[in-house]
Short mmCIF file of C-alpha atoms and ligand atoms in Angstrom, two decimals:
data_model
loop_
_atom_site.label_atom_id
_atom_site.label_comp_id
_atom_site.label_asym_id
_atom_site.label_seq_id
_atom_site.Cartn_x
_atom_site.Cartn_y
_atom_site.Cartn_z
CA MET I 209 -28.44 108.95 75.97
CA VAL I 210 -29.23 112.35 78.05
CA ARG I 211 -26.94 115.16 77.34
CA THR I 212 -26.69 118.08 79.44
CA VAL I 213 -25.94 121.64 77.64
CA SER I 214 -22.66 121.87 78.53
CA ASN I 215 -21.94 118.72 77.06
CA SER I 216 -23.45 119.29 73.71
CA LEU I 217 -21.63 122.39 73.38
CA ALA I 218 -18.24 120.91 74.30
CA CYS I 219 -19.13 118.40 71.36
CA ALA I 220 -19.84 120.95 69.11
CA LEU I 221 -16.76 123.27 69.94
CA LEU I 222 -14.92 119.61 69.31
CA ALA I 223 -16.68 119.46 66.01
CA VAL I 224 -15.53 122.84 64.91
CA HIS I 225 -11.66 122.23 66.00
CA GLY I 226 -11.41 118.87 65.20
CA ALA I 227 -11.15 116.28 67.61
CA LEU I 228 -9.25 117.63 70.82
CA ALA I 229 -9.75 115.30 73.89
CA ALA I 230 -12.58 113.40 72.79
CA GLY I 231 -13.03 111.49 69.60
CA ILE I 232 -10.65 110.10 66.87
CA THR I 233 -8.64 111.89 64.86
CA VAL I 234 -7.75 110.48 61.16
CA ASP I 235 -6.15 111.91 57.69
CA VAL I 236 -7.82 109.84 54.99
CA GLU I 237 -4.84 110.48 52.92
CA ASP I 238 -2.64 108.73 55.14
CA ALA I 239 -2.47 104.92 55.79
CA ASP I 240 -0.91 105.15 59.20
CA SER I 241 -3.36 107.54 60.27
CA ILE I 242 -6.36 105.48 58.73
CA LYS I 243 -4.69 102.29 60.65
CA ALA I 244 -4.46 103.83 63.90
CA ALA I 245 -8.17 105.04 63.94
CA ALA I 246 -9.40 101.83 62.60
CA ALA I 247 -7.58 100.06 65.52
CA LEU I 248 -9.50 101.94 68.24
CA VAL I 249 -12.69 101.53 66.59
CA ALA I 250 -11.89 97.94 66.33
CA GLU I 251 -11.14 97.74 70.03
CA ASP I 252 -14.32 99.33 70.95
CA LEU I 253 -16.14 97.12 68.25
CA MET I 254 -14.96 93.98 70.16
CA SER I 255 -15.72 95.30 73.51
CA TYR I 256 -19.63 94.47 72.17
CA TYR I 257 -18.32 90.91 71.89
CA ASN I 258 -18.58 88.47 74.94
CA GLY I 259 -18.91 85.22 73.46
CA ASN I 260 -15.33 84.26 74.68
CA GLU I 261 -16.33 84.65 78.37
CA SER I 262 -17.36 81.49 80.22
CA GLY I 263 -20.96 80.55 79.82
CA ASN I 264 -21.52 82.52 76.80
CA THR I 265 -21.78 81.13 73.39
CA PRO I 266 -18.69 81.90 71.03
CA GLY I 267 -19.14 83.45 67.40
CA ILE I 268 -22.26 85.52 68.04
CA LEU I 269 -23.01 89.36 69.38
CA PRO I 270 -25.39 89.03 72.62
CA GLU I 271 -28.59 88.01 71.28
CA ALA I 272 -32.10 88.89 72.38
CA THR I 273 -32.42 85.91 74.87
CA THR I 274 -29.36 86.86 76.55
CA ALA I 275 -29.45 90.05 79.20
CA GLY I 276 -28.46 93.21 77.28
CA GLY I 277 -28.64 91.83 73.81
CA ASP I 278 -30.55 92.10 70.85
CA TYR I 279 -28.27 91.14 68.04
CA TYR I 280 -29.55 88.61 65.52
CA TRP I 281 -27.37 85.54 64.37
CA TRP I 282 -26.34 86.78 61.11
CA THR I 283 -24.45 89.85 62.90
CA GLY I 284 -22.05 87.59 64.15
CA GLY I 285 -20.99 86.18 60.74
CA LEU I 286 -20.65 89.88 59.30
CA LEU I 287 -18.45 90.43 62.43
CA TRP I 288 -16.03 87.76 61.61
CA GLY I 289 -15.59 88.78 57.90
CA SER I 290 -15.29 92.67 58.91
CA MET I 291 -12.38 91.79 61.45
CA LEU I 292 -10.69 89.54 58.84
CA ASP I 293 -11.16 92.43 56.41
CA PHE I 294 -9.74 94.67 59.11
CA ARG I 295 -6.81 92.04 59.56
CA GLY I 296 -6.19 91.90 55.88
CA HIS I 297 -5.71 95.70 55.48
CA THR I 298 -4.10 96.67 58.84
CA GLY I 299 -1.92 93.33 59.59
CA GLU I 300 -3.46 93.50 63.19
CA THR I 301 -3.58 89.91 64.38
CA LYS I 302 -4.17 90.23 67.78
CA TYR I 303 -8.31 88.87 67.47
CA ASP I 304 -6.97 86.09 65.35
CA SER I 305 -8.23 83.43 67.77
CA LEU I 306 -11.48 85.26 68.51
CA ILE I 307 -12.03 84.97 64.60
CA SER I 308 -10.87 81.60 64.31
CA GLN I 309 -13.13 80.36 67.11
CA GLY I 310 -16.09 82.46 66.12
CA LEU I 311 -16.36 81.10 62.46
CA GLN I 312 -15.64 77.48 63.86
CA TRP I 313 -18.09 77.17 66.48
CA GLN I 314 -21.25 78.21 64.68
CA VAL I 315 -20.56 75.64 61.55
CA GLY I 316 -23.50 73.64 62.80
CA GLN I 317 -24.19 69.94 62.85
CA ASN I 318 -23.66 69.51 59.20
CA ASN I 319 -21.01 71.94 58.29
CA ASP I 320 -23.23 74.25 56.60
CA TYR I 321 -23.75 77.25 59.18
CA LEU I 322 -27.18 76.06 59.96
CA PRO I 323 -26.81 75.35 63.78
CA ALA I 324 -29.78 73.98 65.28
CA ASN I 325 -29.88 76.68 67.97
CA TRP I 326 -31.02 79.06 65.74
CA SER I 327 -33.21 77.37 63.20
CA ALA I 328 -36.22 79.68 63.75
CA GLN I 329 -34.41 82.90 62.43
CA LEU I 330 -32.41 81.21 59.77
CA GLY I 331 -32.87 82.97 56.60
CA ASN I 332 -30.83 82.09 53.38
CA ASP I 333 -29.24 85.82 53.50
CA ASP I 334 -28.02 85.11 57.04
CA GLN I 335 -26.56 81.52 56.11
CA ALA I 336 -24.69 83.49 53.26
CA ILE I 337 -23.45 85.92 55.37
CA TRP I 338 -21.45 83.26 57.47
CA ALA I 339 -20.62 81.50 54.31
CA LEU I 340 -19.27 84.92 52.83
CA SER I 341 -17.08 85.32 56.20
CA ALA I 342 -15.61 81.63 55.77
CA LEU I 343 -14.46 82.67 52.21
CA ASP I 344 -13.14 85.59 53.48
CA ALA I 345 -11.09 83.32 55.69
CA ASP I 346 -10.08 81.33 52.33
CA GLU I 347 -9.58 84.05 50.39
CA SER I 348 -7.28 85.86 52.67
CA GLU I 349 -5.58 82.47 53.81
CA PHE I 350 -6.38 82.74 57.21
CA THR I 351 -5.27 79.67 59.21
CA GLU I 352 -7.52 76.79 58.42
CA PRO I 353 -9.41 74.78 60.54
CA PRO I 354 -7.92 71.46 62.04
CA SER I 355 -7.19 69.18 59.02
CA ALA I 356 -9.86 66.99 60.44
CA ASP I 357 -12.57 69.80 60.01
CA PRO I 358 -13.81 70.96 56.77
CA GLN I 359 -11.79 73.86 55.64
CA TRP I 360 -12.98 77.42 55.00
CA LEU I 361 -13.63 76.73 51.27
CA ASP I 362 -15.79 73.68 52.12
CA LEU I 363 -17.93 75.45 54.49
CA ALA I 364 -18.73 77.83 51.67
CA ILE I 365 -19.43 75.12 49.01
CA ASN I 366 -21.50 73.27 51.50
CA VAL I 367 -23.91 76.62 51.93
CA PHE I 368 -23.55 76.89 48.16
CA GLY I 369 -24.86 73.37 47.50
CA GLU I 370 -28.05 73.59 49.87
CA GLN I 371 -28.97 77.19 48.48
CA ALA I 372 -28.58 75.84 44.58
CA SER I 373 -31.18 73.06 45.93
CA ASP I 374 -34.83 73.22 44.88
CA ALA I 375 -35.81 72.37 48.33
CA ARG I 376 -34.59 76.21 49.06
CA ARG I 377 -36.71 77.56 46.08
CA VAL I 378 -40.05 78.72 44.91
CA ASP I 379 -41.56 76.14 42.93
CA ASP I 380 -44.41 77.95 40.73
CA GLY I 381 -45.43 81.26 40.13
CA ASP I 382 -44.08 84.48 39.25
CA CYS I 383 -40.79 84.01 41.55
CA LYS I 384 -40.23 80.22 40.27
CA GLY I 385 -36.80 79.22 40.80
CA ALA I 386 -35.86 82.02 43.42
CA LEU I 387 -34.49 81.31 46.92
CA ARG I 388 -37.22 81.86 49.67
CA TRP I 389 -35.92 84.03 52.57
CA MET I 390 -36.42 81.90 55.67
CA ILE I 391 -35.31 78.41 55.18
CA PHE I 392 -37.61 76.47 57.72
CA THR I 393 -41.32 76.40 56.79
CA PHE I 394 -42.28 77.20 60.57
CA SER I 395 -40.41 80.45 60.32
CA ASN I 396 -42.14 83.53 59.69
CA GLY I 397 -41.07 84.85 56.50
CA TYR I 398 -41.29 81.48 54.77
CA ASP I 399 -43.54 82.84 52.33
CA TYR I 400 -41.31 85.88 51.44
CA VAL I 401 -38.78 85.97 48.61
CA ASN I 402 -36.18 88.60 49.48
CA SER I 403 -33.38 90.33 46.81
CA ALA I 404 -31.03 89.76 49.86
CA SER I 405 -31.00 86.14 50.00
CA ASN I 406 -30.85 85.75 46.42
CA ILE I 407 -27.80 88.28 46.14
CA GLY I 408 -26.18 86.66 49.14
CA PHE I 409 -26.26 83.34 46.83
CA PHE I 410 -25.47 85.42 43.54
CA ASN I 411 -22.08 86.96 45.35
CA LEU I 412 -21.28 83.59 47.20
CA ALA I 413 -21.43 81.77 43.70
CA ALA I 414 -19.28 84.72 42.08
CA GLN I 415 -16.74 84.52 44.74
CA LEU I 416 -16.68 80.73 44.51
CA ALA I 417 -15.98 81.37 40.75
CA TRP I 418 -13.28 83.70 41.00
CA VAL I 419 -11.72 81.38 43.72
CA THR I 420 -12.09 77.90 42.35
CA LYS I 421 -12.47 78.80 38.47
CA ASN I 422 -15.17 76.16 38.26
CA GLU I 423 -17.75 77.39 35.71
CA THR I 424 -20.63 75.63 37.85
CA TYR I 425 -20.22 78.59 40.19
CA ALA I 426 -20.11 81.49 37.41
CA ASP I 427 -23.29 79.84 35.60
CA ALA I 428 -25.23 79.94 38.89
CA ALA I 429 -24.21 83.31 39.46
CA SER I 430 -25.31 84.50 35.92
CA ASP I 431 -28.53 82.75 36.23
CA THR I 432 -28.99 84.27 39.81
CA TYR I 433 -28.11 87.63 38.03
CA ASP I 434 -30.81 87.20 35.17
CA LEU I 435 -33.39 86.12 37.60
CA LEU I 436 -33.05 89.13 39.80
CA LYS I 437 -33.91 91.36 36.57
CA ASP I 438 -36.77 89.03 35.49
CA ILE I 439 -38.32 89.06 38.54
CA GLY I 440 -38.11 92.72 38.94
CA PHE I 441 -35.91 92.99 41.99
CA VAL I 442 -33.16 94.80 39.87
CA THR I 443 -34.96 97.56 38.06
CA ASP I 444 -33.52 98.97 34.61
CA LYS I 445 -32.19 101.89 36.52
CA PHE I 446 -30.11 99.50 38.81
CA GLN I 447 -32.21 100.15 41.70
CA VAL I 448 -32.45 96.92 44.05
CA TYR I 449 -35.85 96.35 45.88
CA ASP I 450 -36.67 94.52 49.00
CA GLY I 451 -38.65 91.33 47.86
CA ALA I 452 -42.34 89.90 47.27
CA HIS I 453 -44.35 87.54 48.88
CA VAL I 454 -44.53 84.23 47.10
CA ASP I 455 -48.11 83.95 46.07
CA GLU I 456 -47.85 87.69 44.72
CA CYS I 457 -44.53 87.84 43.38
CA SER I 458 -45.04 90.63 40.94
CA ASP I 459 -46.29 92.82 43.82
CA ILE I 460 -42.95 94.25 44.88
CA ASN I 461 -41.66 95.88 48.05
CA LYS I 462 -39.58 98.75 46.71
CA VAL I 463 -37.93 99.71 49.71
CA GLN I 464 -34.14 99.75 48.98
CA PHE I 465 -31.27 98.78 51.17
CA SER I 466 -27.58 99.70 51.10
CA TYR I 467 -26.34 96.22 51.48
CA THR I 468 -28.15 94.64 48.90
CA ALA I 469 -27.25 96.47 46.43
CA ALA I 470 -23.51 96.41 47.35
CA LEU I 471 -23.36 92.57 47.32
CA LEU I 472 -24.87 92.85 44.10
CA LEU I 473 -22.03 95.04 43.01
CA GLN I 474 -19.09 93.23 44.81
CA GLY I 475 -20.41 90.04 43.21
CA SER I 476 -20.57 91.27 39.93
CA ALA I 477 -17.05 92.87 40.26
CA TYR I 478 -15.87 89.29 41.30
CA MET I 479 -17.43 88.25 37.83
CA TYR I 480 -16.00 90.78 35.98
CA ASN I 481 -12.50 89.88 37.42
CA HIS I 482 -13.29 86.19 36.82
CA THR I 483 -14.37 86.83 33.40
CA ASN I 484 -10.87 89.12 32.51
CA GLY I 485 -13.22 92.18 32.26
CA ALA I 486 -16.22 90.92 30.21
CA THR I 487 -18.07 94.13 28.92
CA GLU I 488 -21.39 92.38 30.45
CA TRP I 489 -20.17 92.37 33.99
CA LYS I 490 -18.46 96.05 33.30
CA ASP I 491 -21.58 97.53 32.13
CA ARG I 492 -23.51 96.12 35.27
CA ILE I 493 -20.44 97.36 37.44
CA ASP I 494 -20.77 101.01 36.10
CA ARG I 495 -24.45 101.05 36.31
CA LEU I 496 -24.50 99.90 40.00
CA VAL I 497 -21.58 102.17 40.96
CA ASP I 498 -23.64 105.16 39.94
CA ALA I 499 -27.06 103.96 41.06
CA ILE I 500 -25.26 103.33 44.70
CA THR I 501 -23.56 106.60 44.85
CA ASP I 502 -26.67 108.52 44.06
CA THR I 503 -28.81 106.42 46.18
CA PHE I 504 -26.74 105.74 49.40
CA PHE I 505 -23.92 108.47 49.42
CA PRO I 506 -25.83 111.78 49.06
CA ASP I 507 -23.01 114.43 49.63
CA GLY I 508 -20.60 111.66 49.60
CA VAL I 509 -21.67 110.58 52.97
CA ALA I 510 -23.20 106.96 53.69
CA PHE I 511 -26.84 107.54 54.09
CA GLU I 512 -29.16 104.58 54.97
CA ALA I 513 -32.19 105.87 53.12
CA ALA I 514 -34.75 103.61 54.00
CA CYS I 515 -34.45 104.26 57.72
CA GLU I 516 -31.93 107.07 58.60
CA LYS I 517 -33.78 110.07 57.98
CA ALA I 518 -36.70 109.15 60.34
CA SER I 519 -33.66 107.63 62.57
CA ASN I 520 -35.86 104.54 62.70
CA CYS I 521 -33.26 101.85 61.75
CA ASN I 522 -33.45 98.68 63.69
CA THR I 523 -30.47 96.74 65.10
CA ASP I 524 -30.00 94.69 61.61
CA MET I 525 -30.06 97.94 59.51
CA LEU I 526 -27.36 99.65 61.71
CA PHE I 527 -24.82 97.33 60.10
CA TYR I 528 -25.64 97.85 56.72
CA LYS I 529 -23.37 100.67 56.17
CA GLY I 530 -20.50 98.37 56.91
CA ILE I 531 -21.44 95.68 54.23
CA LEU I 532 -21.92 98.95 51.90
CA HIS I 533 -18.27 100.28 52.28
CA ARG I 534 -16.43 96.85 52.12
CA GLY I 535 -18.70 95.87 48.79
CA LEU I 536 -17.38 99.10 47.50
CA GLY I 537 -13.82 98.45 48.59
CA SER I 538 -13.87 94.82 47.33
CA THR I 539 -15.18 96.32 43.92
CA MET I 540 -11.91 98.53 43.50
CA GLN I 541 -9.94 95.28 44.17
CA MET I 542 -11.46 93.17 41.43
CA ALA I 543 -12.21 96.04 38.89
CA PRO I 544 -9.08 98.38 39.90
CA TYR I 545 -10.71 101.35 37.25
CA THR I 546 -13.42 101.75 39.61
CA ALA I 547 -11.24 103.07 41.88
CA ASP I 548 -11.17 106.66 40.10
CA LYS I 549 -14.95 106.97 40.83
CA ILE I 550 -15.41 105.13 44.35
CA LEU I 551 -12.35 105.93 46.33
CA PRO I 552 -13.00 109.72 46.50
CA VAL I 553 -16.83 109.04 47.88
CA LEU I 554 -15.24 106.36 50.44
CA LYS I 555 -12.90 108.75 51.53
CA THR I 556 -15.43 111.70 52.36
CA SER I 557 -17.61 108.97 53.71
CA ALA I 558 -14.88 107.62 56.14
CA LYS I 559 -13.84 111.04 57.14
CA ALA I 560 -17.44 111.85 58.10
CA ALA I 561 -17.77 108.69 59.77
CA VAL I 562 -15.05 109.33 62.19
CA ALA I 563 -16.03 112.69 62.97
CA GLN I 564 -18.92 111.62 64.71
CA CYS I 565 -17.27 109.06 66.99
CA THR I 566 -17.22 111.22 70.09
CA GLY I 567 -19.60 109.25 72.09
CA GLY I 568 -19.75 106.90 75.31
CA ASP I 569 -17.76 107.29 78.15
CA ASN I 570 -14.26 106.93 76.37
CA GLY I 571 -15.76 109.86 74.42
CA ARG I 572 -14.77 107.74 70.86
CA LEU I 573 -17.90 105.64 70.42
CA CYS I 574 -19.55 106.02 67.07
CA GLY I 575 -23.25 106.84 66.59
CA TYR I 576 -25.18 106.03 63.49
CA HIS I 577 -25.58 109.44 61.70
CA TRP I 578 -22.34 110.39 59.76
CA SER I 579 -23.91 113.40 57.62
CA SER I 580 -24.27 115.69 60.60
CA ALA I 581 -20.54 115.46 61.69
CA LYS I 582 -22.15 115.33 65.18
CA ASN I 583 -22.87 112.33 67.46
CA ASP I 584 -26.09 111.19 67.80
CA GLY I 585 -25.95 109.31 71.19
CA THR I 586 -26.60 105.89 69.99
CA SER I 587 -23.97 103.33 70.17
CA GLY I 588 -23.70 99.61 69.42
CA ALA I 589 -21.99 96.99 67.73
CA GLY I 590 -23.48 97.96 64.23
CA GLN I 591 -22.51 101.68 64.67
CA GLN I 592 -18.75 100.66 65.45
CA LEU I 593 -18.59 97.91 62.60
CA SER I 594 -19.69 100.54 59.94
CA VAL I 595 -17.43 102.98 61.05
CA LEU I 596 -14.75 100.17 61.18
CA SER I 597 -15.35 98.87 57.43
CA ALA I 598 -15.57 102.62 56.41
CA LEU I 599 -11.92 102.86 57.18
CA VAL I 600 -10.55 99.62 56.37
CA SER I 601 -12.25 100.18 52.77
CA ILE I 602 -9.86 103.12 52.24
CA LEU I 603 -6.90 101.28 53.09
CA PRO I 604 -4.98 98.92 50.65
CA GLN I 605 -4.70 95.21 51.08
CA GLN I 606 -1.36 94.20 52.66
CA ALA I 607 0.34 90.73 53.28
CA VAL I 608 -0.32 89.69 57.02
CA ALA I 609 1.91 87.16 58.99
CA ALA I 610 0.17 83.84 59.36
CA SER I 611 -2.34 83.66 62.07
CA SER I 612 -1.91 81.67 65.10
CA GLY I 613 -4.08 79.45 66.89
CA SER I 614 -7.44 77.51 65.73
CA GLY I 615 -9.35 78.52 68.45
CA SER I 616 -12.28 76.41 69.41
CA SER I 617 -11.14 73.28 67.88
CA GLY I 618 -7.79 73.55 69.49
CA ASN I 619 -4.58 72.98 67.40
CA GLY I 620 -4.72 73.79 64.07
CA THR I 621 -1.77 74.34 61.63
CA THR I 622 0.17 77.11 62.91
CA THR I 623 3.29 78.49 61.45
CA THR I 624 5.11 81.74 61.30
CA GLY I 625 6.33 83.99 58.40
CA GLY I 626 4.74 85.70 55.64
CA SER I 627 1.20 85.66 54.02
CA GLY I 628 0.37 82.38 52.79
CA SER I 629 2.62 80.20 54.51
CA GLN I 630 0.18 78.05 56.31
CA ASN I 631 0.71 74.49 55.84
CA THR I 632 -2.65 73.83 54.28
CA THR I 633 -1.94 71.54 51.59
CA ASP I 634 -1.77 74.56 49.70
CA SER I 635 0.26 72.73 46.92
CA GLY I 636 -1.03 74.90 44.05
CA ALA I 637 -2.78 74.33 41.12
CA SER I 638 -3.70 70.59 41.07
CA ASN I 639 -5.56 71.06 44.09
CA THR I 640 -7.97 73.88 42.49
CA ASP I 641 -10.14 72.00 40.90
CA VAL I 642 -11.28 69.83 43.62
CA PRO I 643 -13.72 71.76 45.68
CA GLY I 644 -14.98 70.10 48.56
CA SER I 645 -11.78 68.17 49.40
CA PRO I 646 -10.21 69.52 52.31
CA GLY I 647 -7.35 72.09 51.49
CA ALA I 648 -8.47 72.79 48.16
CA LYS I 649 -7.36 75.98 47.72
CA LEU I 650 -6.88 79.13 45.35
CA SER I 651 -4.00 78.67 43.03
CA THR I 652 -3.30 82.57 42.56
CA SER I 653 -1.04 83.56 44.96
CA LEU I 654 -3.42 86.32 46.95
CA GLY I 655 -0.43 87.07 48.95
CA ALA I 656 1.39 88.55 46.02
CA LEU I 657 -1.52 90.38 44.74
CA MET I 658 -1.90 92.19 48.25
CA GLY I 659 2.06 92.92 48.25
CA ALA I 660 1.41 94.25 44.23
CA LEU I 661 -1.33 96.42 45.42
CA VAL I 662 0.56 97.84 48.56
CA LEU I 663 3.72 98.36 46.50
CA GLY I 664 1.57 100.07 43.44
CA GLY I 665 0.03 102.04 46.10
CA LEU I 666 -2.94 101.70 44.24
CA PHE I 667 -5.31 103.20 46.61
CA LEU I 668 -3.46 105.82 48.15
CA ALA I 669 -1.01 107.16 45.91
C1 LIG C 244 -12.61 88.11 75.41
O1 LIG C 244 -11.64 88.85 74.36
C2 LIG C 244 -11.59 90.56 74.64
C3 LIG C 244 -10.97 91.05 73.30
O2 LIG C 244 -12.02 91.37 72.70
C4 LIG C 244 -10.57 90.37 75.46
O3 LIG C 244 -10.30 91.65 76.17
C5 LIG C 244 -11.02 89.23 77.04
O4 LIG C 244 -9.83 89.52 77.63
C6 LIG C 244 -11.22 87.99 76.48
N1 LIG C 244 -11.94 87.26 77.71
C7 LIG C 244 -11.67 85.87 77.96
C8 LIG C 244 -12.32 85.45 79.02
O5 LIG C 244 -10.68 85.46 77.36
C1 LIG C 245 -26.60 76.20 71.37
O1 LIG C 245 -27.01 76.20 72.80
C2 LIG C 245 -26.12 75.55 73.62
C3 LIG C 245 -26.78 76.04 74.99
O2 LIG C 245 -27.07 77.32 75.28
C4 LIG C 245 -24.76 76.20 73.84
O3 LIG C 245 -23.96 75.71 74.70
C5 LIG C 245 -24.10 75.91 72.62
O4 LIG C 245 -22.68 76.75 72.20
C6 LIG C 245 -24.85 76.79 71.38
N1 LIG C 245 -24.29 76.34 69.98
C7 LIG C 245 -24.38 77.29 69.04
C8 LIG C 245 -23.68 76.83 67.46
O5 LIG C 245 -24.78 78.18 68.96
C1 LIG C 246 -8.42 91.41 38.87
O1 LIG C 246 -8.15 91.71 39.99
C2 LIG C 246 -6.51 92.09 40.09
C3 LIG C 246 -6.05 92.04 41.46
O2 LIG C 246 -6.76 93.33 41.76
C4 LIG C 246 -6.26 93.06 39.03
O3 LIG C 246 -4.67 93.09 39.11
C5 LIG C 246 -6.73 92.46 37.61
O4 LIG C 246 -6.57 93.95 37.17
C6 LIG C 246 -8.20 92.31 37.80
N1 LIG C 246 -8.71 92.18 36.45
C7 LIG C 246 -9.35 93.10 35.59
C8 LIG C 246 -9.91 92.90 34.30
O5 LIG C 246 -9.60 94.37 35.95
C1 LIG C 247 -0.45 70.74 68.68
O1 LIG C 247 0.06 69.49 68.21
C2 LIG C 247 1.24 69.28 68.22
C3 LIG C 247 1.65 68.34 67.29
O2 LIG C 247 0.80 67.37 67.13
C4 LIG C 247 1.47 69.05 69.69
O3 LIG C 247 3.11 68.70 69.75
C5 LIG C 247 1.23 70.17 70.54
O4 LIG C 247 1.61 70.17 71.74
C6 LIG C 247 -0.09 71.00 70.37
N1 LIG C 247 -0.28 72.12 71.05
C7 LIG C 247 -1.49 72.13 71.69
C8 LIG C 247 -1.32 73.64 72.02
O5 LIG C 247 -2.57 71.14 71.98
C1 LIG C 248 3.23 70.95 55.11
O1 LIG C 248 2.38 69.52 55.46
C2 LIG C 248 2.66 68.27 54.34
C3 LIG C 248 1.57 67.43 54.63
O2 LIG C 248 1.53 67.10 55.99
C4 LIG C 248 4.40 67.96 54.85
O3 LIG C 248 4.47 66.97 53.83
C5 LIG C 248 5.06 69.15 54.34
O4 LIG C 248 6.45 68.81 54.64
C6 LIG C 248 4.55 70.39 55.16
N1 LIG C 248 5.40 71.54 54.65
C7 LIG C 248 5.80 72.52 55.87
C8 LIG C 248 6.70 73.57 54.94
O5 LIG C 248 5.66 72.43 56.82
C1 LIG C 249 -17.49 72.42 39.99
O1 LIG C 249 -18.27 72.80 41.17
C2 LIG C 249 -19.45 71.79 41.59
C3 LIG C 249 -20.25 72.32 42.65
O2 LIG C 249 -19.86 72.35 43.69
C4 LIG C 249 -19.21 70.48 41.57
O3 LIG C 249 -20.28 69.83 41.76
C5 LIG C 249 -18.42 70.00 40.78
O4 LIG C 249 -17.71 68.83 40.91
C6 LIG C 249 -17.16 71.05 40.52
N1 LIG C 249 -16.35 70.42 39.20
C7 LIG C 249 -14.97 70.30 39.53
C8 LIG C 249 -14.36 69.99 38.27
O5 LIG C 249 -14.44 70.42 40.40
#
């Protein structure tokens, strides 16, 4: 974007006086103010989505082969998880049918988030991001797909099963047992082992353990954590490195990205909660929180260390701060004691994030550099999604009315009433030990839990 001198002067004045005509105002101590700001950022985020227009593919942001887009498939999965999180913290249900349609359209022929259209670019990390969003739908009791189709939890379990299998893993050498990055032999990157794929699997396993109370998942999470340490992708100082090539796995690429560290932290927090506060997981959480705030929040504002300084973040990397903020927000829920340390940082970061949303024709699009309090002239779905998640992560969870409509597959179960009232054969404890069967659900009432958080004023008191 080319700016005239008078334009930048106007922006500078706005930055000094707070948003006047352009931009978005937010008081990070006030939930209503945060929600109002988040609603605008979400609306602008959704303006990049056109999968619901005729002739376009539902579920994904415009991809490279479509005019005007350069978003990879995984970012669609992240979009729906982030919108579900927005829904769960604000009660906004107007995007329900888009979320529902998006999450269902991309399940693929085998209900495992591996649609044939996207084979060439499919990594285990990409598949995990979609599975985690299906789990977000399950955990927030979002209306299930039609009962003849696999339910949200089933989809996540299908992905877990594939990624747990030997076929996806390295069979020899220093990385023995680890997940490869790419899934198919013909893809570029099949010979790379990245931390993101293994941490994605770890996070999926941890959340499945928490949801189902089935120890198979807890064991898989523990084993994967150990493997990450053994290979050296997670260091003694709790730095999380990117990965290594299969044939030289001790030769580690030490670049660090915020989202992998955040997904490791979030999974650890689910394990902490699942184990009722095991010291082992508490120690990991404590060390990871320190490492993450040091590395990715210098001055209390999110900073994608590997690419932001040189302004060479690619389209994928522009989404990472969203995962970073959500991972920390989720950690505060699973391990409430961490809020003392995490919440102040998330607030300063969210404030800075919003302060630079003064771009675009509407005067409120967000850029990517948050520390400078000045819009950087870039815009896109990654920028919007990251700021949205920054706002959402400082709001408490709240009860949300049942979602309506199930999108692509038509006529799902729709009911009205409070959270958790959807009729999804949610008959409680007797179902929880049968993951894989349609309708197997979380027995603890997440709705009650959310209500308690709101009443307790945990995050904003
Ligand atoms: C697609 O969704 C957007 C909301 O993000 C909405 O404004 C638009 O009207 C929808 N288009 C169609 C064809 O439904
Ligand atoms: C696959 O591509 C076809 C043709 O473009 C499209 O109609 C379909 O919706 C796509 N499916 C997925 C899951 O992306
Ligand atoms: C697990 O999470 C719930 C919900 O936030 C919380 O009430 C509980 O204290 C957590 N457990 C531990 C051990 O912190
Ligand atoms: C949904 O299903 C119900 C019961 O099968 C039927 O009465 C209703 O017409 C359907 N609605 C739509 C929009 O298809
Ligand atoms: C939920 O569905 C089950 C099975 O179809 C049915 O027996 C039950 O009456 C339904 N409950 C409500 C509240 O609609
Ligand atoms: C636990 O999960 C595993 C992996 O999905 C499954 O094979 C096993 O049957 C489950 N156990 C129970 C008791 O449901």
